[in-house]
Short mmCIF file of C-alpha atoms in Angstrom, two decimals:
data_model
loop_
_atom_site.label_atom_id
_atom_site.label_comp_id
_atom_site.label_asym_id
_atom_site.label_seq_id
_atom_site.Cartn_x
_atom_site.Cartn_y
_atom_site.Cartn_z
CA MET A 255 -80.91 67.18 63.21
CA THR A 256 -82.59 70.21 65.29
CA ARG A 257 -86.19 70.46 64.66
CA PRO A 258 -87.47 73.98 63.81
CA PRO A 259 -89.62 76.00 66.08
CA LEU A 260 -93.33 75.10 65.94
CA LEU A 261 -95.45 77.99 65.31
CA GLU A 262 -99.33 78.65 65.02
CA PRO A 263 -100.70 79.41 61.69
CA THR A 264 -101.47 82.86 62.19
CA GLU A 265 -97.60 83.72 63.39
CA ALA A 266 -96.34 81.25 60.82
CA TYR A 267 -98.04 82.74 57.56
CA ALA A 268 -97.14 86.39 58.76
CA LEU A 269 -93.39 85.48 58.72
CA TRP A 270 -93.81 83.42 55.31
CA ALA A 271 -95.94 85.87 53.30
CA ALA A 272 -93.02 87.70 52.04
CA GLU A 273 -91.61 84.78 50.16
CA TYR A 274 -94.97 82.84 49.38
CA PRO A 275 -95.37 83.09 45.77
CA ALA A 276 -98.98 82.53 44.08
CA HIS A 277 -97.85 79.24 42.49
CA ALA A 278 -96.59 75.71 43.69
CA HIS A 279 -93.17 76.24 45.05
CA ASN A 280 -91.99 73.05 46.45
CA PRO A 281 -92.35 69.49 45.25
CA VAL A 282 -95.21 68.64 47.77
CA MET A 283 -97.30 71.75 46.47
CA CYS A 284 -96.63 70.57 42.90
CA ALA A 285 -97.84 67.19 43.48
CA GLU A 286 -100.83 68.67 45.21
CA GLU A 287 -101.81 71.05 42.87
CA ARG A 288 -101.35 68.83 39.88
CA ALA A 289 -104.15 66.48 41.58
CA MET A 290 -106.45 69.42 42.37
CA LEU A 291 -106.46 70.60 38.95
CA ALA A 292 -107.30 67.35 37.68
CA LEU A 293 -110.31 67.35 39.86
CA MET A 294 -111.52 71.04 38.95
CA PRO A 295 -113.99 71.58 36.10
CA ALA A 296 -112.18 72.55 32.65
CA SER A 297 -114.37 75.74 32.49
CA LEU A 298 -115.59 78.19 35.34
CA ARG A 299 -116.96 80.49 32.96
CA GLY A 300 -119.67 82.35 34.85
CA GLN A 301 -119.19 80.59 38.32
CA ALA A 302 -118.55 82.17 41.75
CA VAL A 303 -115.31 80.44 43.12
CA LEU A 304 -114.47 80.67 46.64
CA ASP A 305 -110.84 79.70 48.09
CA ALA A 306 -111.11 79.29 51.70
CA GLY A 307 -107.51 79.62 52.83
CA CYS A 308 -106.49 81.35 49.65
CA GLY A 309 -102.96 82.35 50.62
CA SER A 310 -101.41 84.44 48.13
CA GLY A 311 -103.88 83.38 45.60
CA ARG A 312 -102.76 80.71 43.35
CA TYR A 313 -106.09 78.91 42.93
CA LEU A 314 -107.87 82.16 42.60
CA LEU A 315 -105.79 83.09 39.74
CA HIS A 316 -106.44 79.74 37.99
CA ALA A 317 -110.24 80.41 38.55
CA LEU A 318 -110.01 83.94 37.14
CA ARG A 319 -107.91 82.47 33.89
CA HIS A 320 -110.73 80.01 33.48
CA GLY A 321 -113.63 82.31 33.23
CA ALA A 322 -114.98 82.62 37.11
CA ALA A 323 -117.32 85.85 37.28
CA HIS A 324 -116.79 86.12 40.98
CA ALA A 325 -113.46 84.93 42.80
CA ILE A 326 -113.78 85.07 46.55
CA GLY A 327 -110.55 84.65 48.69
CA VAL A 328 -110.76 84.28 52.34
CA ASP A 329 -107.42 83.90 54.80
CA LEU A 330 -106.68 84.31 58.21
CA SER A 331 -103.40 86.14 57.76
CA PRO A 332 -103.68 89.80 56.43
CA PRO A 333 -100.07 89.59 54.85
CA MET A 334 -101.12 86.75 52.81
CA LEU A 335 -104.15 88.66 51.61
CA GLU A 336 -101.87 91.72 50.74
CA ARG A 337 -99.96 89.20 48.53
CA ALA A 338 -103.06 87.67 47.06
CA ALA A 339 -104.03 91.26 46.16
CA ALA A 340 -101.13 92.21 44.70
CA GLU A 341 -100.95 89.27 42.59
CA LEU A 342 -104.63 89.34 41.50
CA GLY A 343 -104.40 93.00 40.93
CA SER A 344 -102.02 92.31 37.79
CA LEU A 345 -104.79 90.29 35.96
CA ARG A 346 -107.53 91.94 34.19
CA THR A 347 -110.40 89.94 33.47
CA GLY A 348 -113.43 92.15 34.33
CA ALA A 349 -114.57 89.62 37.01
CA GLN A 350 -115.59 90.42 40.57
CA VAL A 351 -112.76 89.90 43.09
CA SER A 352 -113.32 89.86 46.92
CA LEU A 353 -110.54 89.22 49.46
CA LEU A 354 -111.74 88.85 52.96
CA GLN A 355 -110.01 88.05 56.40
CA GLY A 356 -111.60 85.33 58.11
CA ASN A 357 -111.21 81.90 59.98
CA LEU A 358 -112.27 78.66 58.04
CA LEU A 359 -114.53 77.88 61.11
CA ALA A 360 -116.48 81.05 60.44
CA LEU A 361 -116.17 82.01 56.96
CA PRO A 362 -117.15 85.67 56.20
CA VAL A 363 -119.42 84.53 53.26
CA PRO A 364 -123.17 83.87 52.72
CA ASP A 365 -124.87 80.83 52.73
CA ALA A 366 -124.55 78.91 49.34
CA GLN A 367 -122.36 81.73 47.86
CA ALA A 368 -119.92 79.59 45.80
CA ASP A 369 -120.39 77.18 42.80
CA LEU A 370 -116.84 75.71 43.43
CA THR A 371 -115.19 75.95 46.80
CA VAL A 372 -111.63 75.25 47.07
CA CYS A 373 -109.68 74.47 49.99
CA GLY A 374 -105.92 73.58 49.47
CA LEU A 375 -103.62 72.32 52.13
CA VAL A 376 -105.51 74.33 55.10
CA VAL A 377 -107.50 71.67 56.98
CA GLY A 378 -104.73 70.48 58.61
CA HIS A 379 -103.98 73.48 60.53
CA LEU A 380 -107.33 72.74 62.33
CA ASP A 381 -107.83 70.26 65.00
CA ASP A 382 -111.81 69.70 64.05
CA LEU A 383 -112.17 68.45 60.36
CA ALA A 384 -116.00 68.09 60.57
CA GLN A 385 -116.63 71.51 61.80
CA ALA A 386 -114.24 72.74 58.80
CA LEU A 387 -116.36 70.72 56.43
CA ALA A 388 -119.53 71.85 57.78
CA GLU A 389 -118.52 75.56 56.94
CA LEU A 390 -117.36 74.74 53.56
CA ARG A 391 -120.62 72.86 52.81
CA ARG A 392 -122.72 75.79 54.05
CA VAL A 393 -120.96 78.35 51.74
CA THR A 394 -121.36 75.87 48.74
CA ARG A 395 -124.55 75.82 46.78
CA PRO A 396 -126.63 72.68 46.54
CA GLY A 397 -125.12 70.45 43.87
CA GLY A 398 -121.91 72.69 44.02
CA ILE A 399 -118.26 71.19 44.10
CA LEU A 400 -115.84 71.26 47.14
CA LEU A 401 -112.28 70.51 46.37
CA CYS A 402 -110.18 69.98 49.42
CA SER A 403 -106.50 68.97 49.87
CA ASP A 404 -104.28 68.04 52.89
CA VAL A 405 -100.74 66.71 53.47
CA HIS A 406 -101.16 63.03 53.34
CA PRO A 407 -101.21 61.48 56.82
CA ILE A 408 -98.35 59.23 56.06
CA GLY A 409 -96.03 61.91 56.11
CA HIS A 410 -97.15 63.02 59.66
CA ALA A 411 -96.60 59.27 60.56
CA LEU A 412 -93.30 59.57 59.20
CA GLY A 413 -92.35 62.54 61.04
CA TRP A 414 -92.57 65.12 58.24
CA GLN A 415 -93.23 69.10 59.10
CA ARG A 416 -94.75 71.74 57.07
CA ASP A 417 -91.53 74.00 57.34
CA PHE A 418 -90.29 76.98 55.53
CA LYS A 419 -87.47 79.58 55.83
CA SER A 420 -87.79 83.16 56.80
CA ALA A 421 -84.75 85.68 57.16
CA GLY A 422 -82.49 82.96 57.05
CA ARG A 423 -84.25 80.82 59.72
CA ARG A 424 -86.15 77.59 59.62
CA TYR A 425 -89.75 77.26 61.23
CA ALA A 426 -92.51 74.78 61.23
CA VAL A 427 -96.40 75.25 60.88
CA ARG A 428 -98.65 73.24 63.43
CA HIS A 429 -100.38 70.46 61.71
CA THR A 430 -102.84 68.04 62.63
CA SER A 431 -103.20 64.89 60.65
CA HIS A 432 -106.75 63.82 59.74
CA LEU A 433 -106.90 60.22 58.25
CA TYR A 434 -108.86 58.94 55.46
CA GLY A 435 -111.65 57.45 57.81
CA ASP A 436 -112.24 61.01 59.37
CA TRP A 437 -112.88 62.55 56.09
CA HIS A 438 -115.22 59.60 55.44
CA ALA A 439 -117.03 59.72 58.55
CA ALA A 440 -117.53 63.68 58.33
CA CYS A 441 -118.57 63.81 54.70
CA ALA A 442 -121.16 61.10 55.64
CA ALA A 443 -122.47 62.97 58.64
CA LEU A 444 -122.61 66.19 56.46
CA GLY A 445 -124.41 64.73 53.43
CA LEU A 446 -121.38 65.36 51.15
CA ARG A 447 -120.66 62.78 48.27
CA ILE A 448 -117.10 61.83 47.89
CA GLU A 449 -116.88 61.57 44.25
CA GLN A 450 -113.12 61.13 43.81
CA VAL A 451 -109.98 60.72 46.07
CA LEU A 452 -106.36 61.20 44.70
CA GLU A 453 -103.27 60.35 46.49
CA PRO A 454 -100.34 62.08 44.30
CA MET A 455 -96.86 61.13 44.64
CA LEU A 456 -93.74 63.33 44.16
CA ALA A 457 -92.66 63.91 40.63
CA PRO A 458 -88.68 63.44 40.73
CA ALA A 459 -88.32 66.42 38.16
CA ASP A 460 -89.96 68.63 40.71
CA ILE A 461 -87.09 68.26 43.29
CA PRO A 462 -84.24 70.52 42.78
CA ALA A 463 -80.79 69.32 42.50
CA GLY A 464 -78.96 68.84 45.68
CA ALA A 465 -82.30 69.10 47.80
CA HIS A 466 -81.99 67.73 51.26
CA PHE A 467 -85.14 65.34 51.60
CA ASP A 468 -86.28 62.02 53.03
CA PRO A 469 -85.76 59.57 50.20
CA ARG A 470 -89.00 57.56 51.35
CA ALA A 471 -91.01 60.55 50.22
CA LEU A 472 -90.62 59.12 46.54
CA GLU A 473 -92.20 55.96 47.77
CA VAL A 474 -95.63 57.04 49.32
CA PRO A 475 -98.35 59.72 48.46
CA VAL A 476 -97.65 63.05 49.65
CA ALA A 477 -100.99 64.59 49.64
CA LEU A 478 -104.61 63.60 49.82
CA VAL A 479 -106.95 65.47 47.62
CA PHE A 480 -110.86 64.91 47.43
CA ARG A 481 -113.44 66.01 45.18
CA LEU A 482 -116.77 66.43 47.19
CA ARG A 483 -120.13 67.38 46.02
CA ARG A 484 -123.01 68.89 48.30
CA ALA A 485 -126.23 67.12 47.68
CA PRO A 486 -128.71 69.13 45.53
CA GLY A 487 -131.60 70.56 47.45
CA SER A 488 -129.62 70.08 50.76
CA ALA A 489 -130.60 72.21 53.76
CA GLY A 490 -128.55 75.46 54.16
CA ALA A 491 -126.36 75.92 57.15
CA ASP A 492 -127.42 73.37 59.59
CA PRO A 493 -125.60 70.18 58.84
CA ALA A 494 -127.82 67.96 60.74
CA CYS A 495 -130.66 68.58 58.42
CA THR A 496 -128.84 66.36 55.98
CA GLN A 497 -128.26 62.68 56.60
CA ALA A 498 -125.69 60.60 54.21
CA ARG A 499 -127.05 58.77 51.28
CA PRO A 500 -126.80 55.08 51.31
#
């Protein structure tokens, strides 16, 4: 089977945006989303929620529906931000909504802005996990929560790609595998406490009839999902100021 062309994220999401709805729309995303929502606080009333790599806005919609006072979405792709603006514009909650173009390694957000920071299926697009987590930590208030997910490294080892169709052609997005050990080391260096880790598996009910997929996908985890907490009272933008707790 011919492998699809491999695109950089900016090019890939420019093509994908037109067909990228603001909800989980494939079995892996469904599994990832169930795990992310299981680790998310039940109420976000009055909180500022930042989604770094917000795409078309699926987690921003959830935040607004659960009482967030300020929903901040950052994405590298202008077409994806346009999709998010259209989706969020139909939801009337009275909350403040900010959509900003920016890179996960240099978020256009002040220090300690978010009570909850979400980053779903994005860090695999970057080579430097530690730098990405340092930036996510910076924008989260001391004592705040970070929810991060990525495609499970098992999938990368099995040769799976993050692929999609646009105008009848299939493409894949460049992805770097980050092992659990990489997350553990980066969090320890940054003073981020790993509170919980989930490794969700596919639900057979999410797989469309007649779908072509690797049957091994039903036997292994498909995502790695972390609930992290920034230490209360930890220093601002400089990760070196905070050491890991024993």
